[in-house]
């Protein structure tokens, strides 16, 4: 039996910008719907009251992991010092929450491009920053999982293989892979091989449909996906990251231009049931 924790991203309930009121709501909704954990997307400002959030998590008997998506002005290849500083601040927040994982887009700023493929020099810069933040995280007992994303959002890491190559350059054992089925559907050859190739390096997965809607109603090959998880005896998190236009402001924040056929509650309930059914097969 795989040791999996099922979670919901705060994006299942609220727009990406965390604040005290909406964050409390997301925590309560995640707990009420029977998830094991919530993924908290940290704001780039790091204006995040970890002590209060930790108390709210405890009151709702909910675990948490944190994620961070680097902005353009912290694109590692251009601004390595700024990126390292921001990632270290995020690690501090993870530590303050007394949890142990920072996931997300930590290879480059989303939307930052050079117009050319990643160069060897850029790889060296990224590997050096990763080495520094990995050492910083180890002291605080924090692991880091790095998410490849599609070609329209980044030129740095688009596939699991891209992330694995850069991790290998660092030689650090607290750097891991964070996959996302939405991005896999665009960039990977299939849903089986990247999971097998990642193996025990795979720590965290965003589960979402090809259109960010209800699981099972898009193009993701879930049979191949779950078959691969079982083959590696996956031990990590499966976190829902599907979006609903029923959440005020969500369409603009995540480019969800089509009207969702389901509200946030329906998406969470039925997607969680879908995951449980496949895990128990």
XYZ file of C-alpha atoms in Angstrom, residues 7-9 24 29 38 42 53 62 76 82 84 86-87 90-91 110 119 124 129 155 157-158 220 260 262:
26
model
C -4.173 17.428 -0.227
C -5.788 20.471 -1.748
C -4.029 23.568 -2.961
C -8.373 30.713 7.289
C -12.641 24.131 3.677
C -3.267 21.891 2.419
C 3.514 31.554 -0.119
C -1.531 29.740 10.492
C -4.717 19.531 9.161
C 17.700 32.645 -10.966
C 17.526 37.833 -5.200
C 18.434 32.761 -3.207
C 13.586 34.741 -1.523
C 13.881 30.941 -1.386
C 10.348 30.721 2.144
C 12.353 28.013 3.902
C 7.448 32.336 -14.298
C 22.511 27.529 -21.621
C 25.699 26.352 -13.470
C 21.857 28.654 -5.966
C 12.273 27.839 -20.728
C 12.710 23.187 -16.610
C 9.843 21.753 -18.658
C -4.834 12.875 -18.656
C -16.258 26.211 -15.233
C -18.457 22.912 -11.609
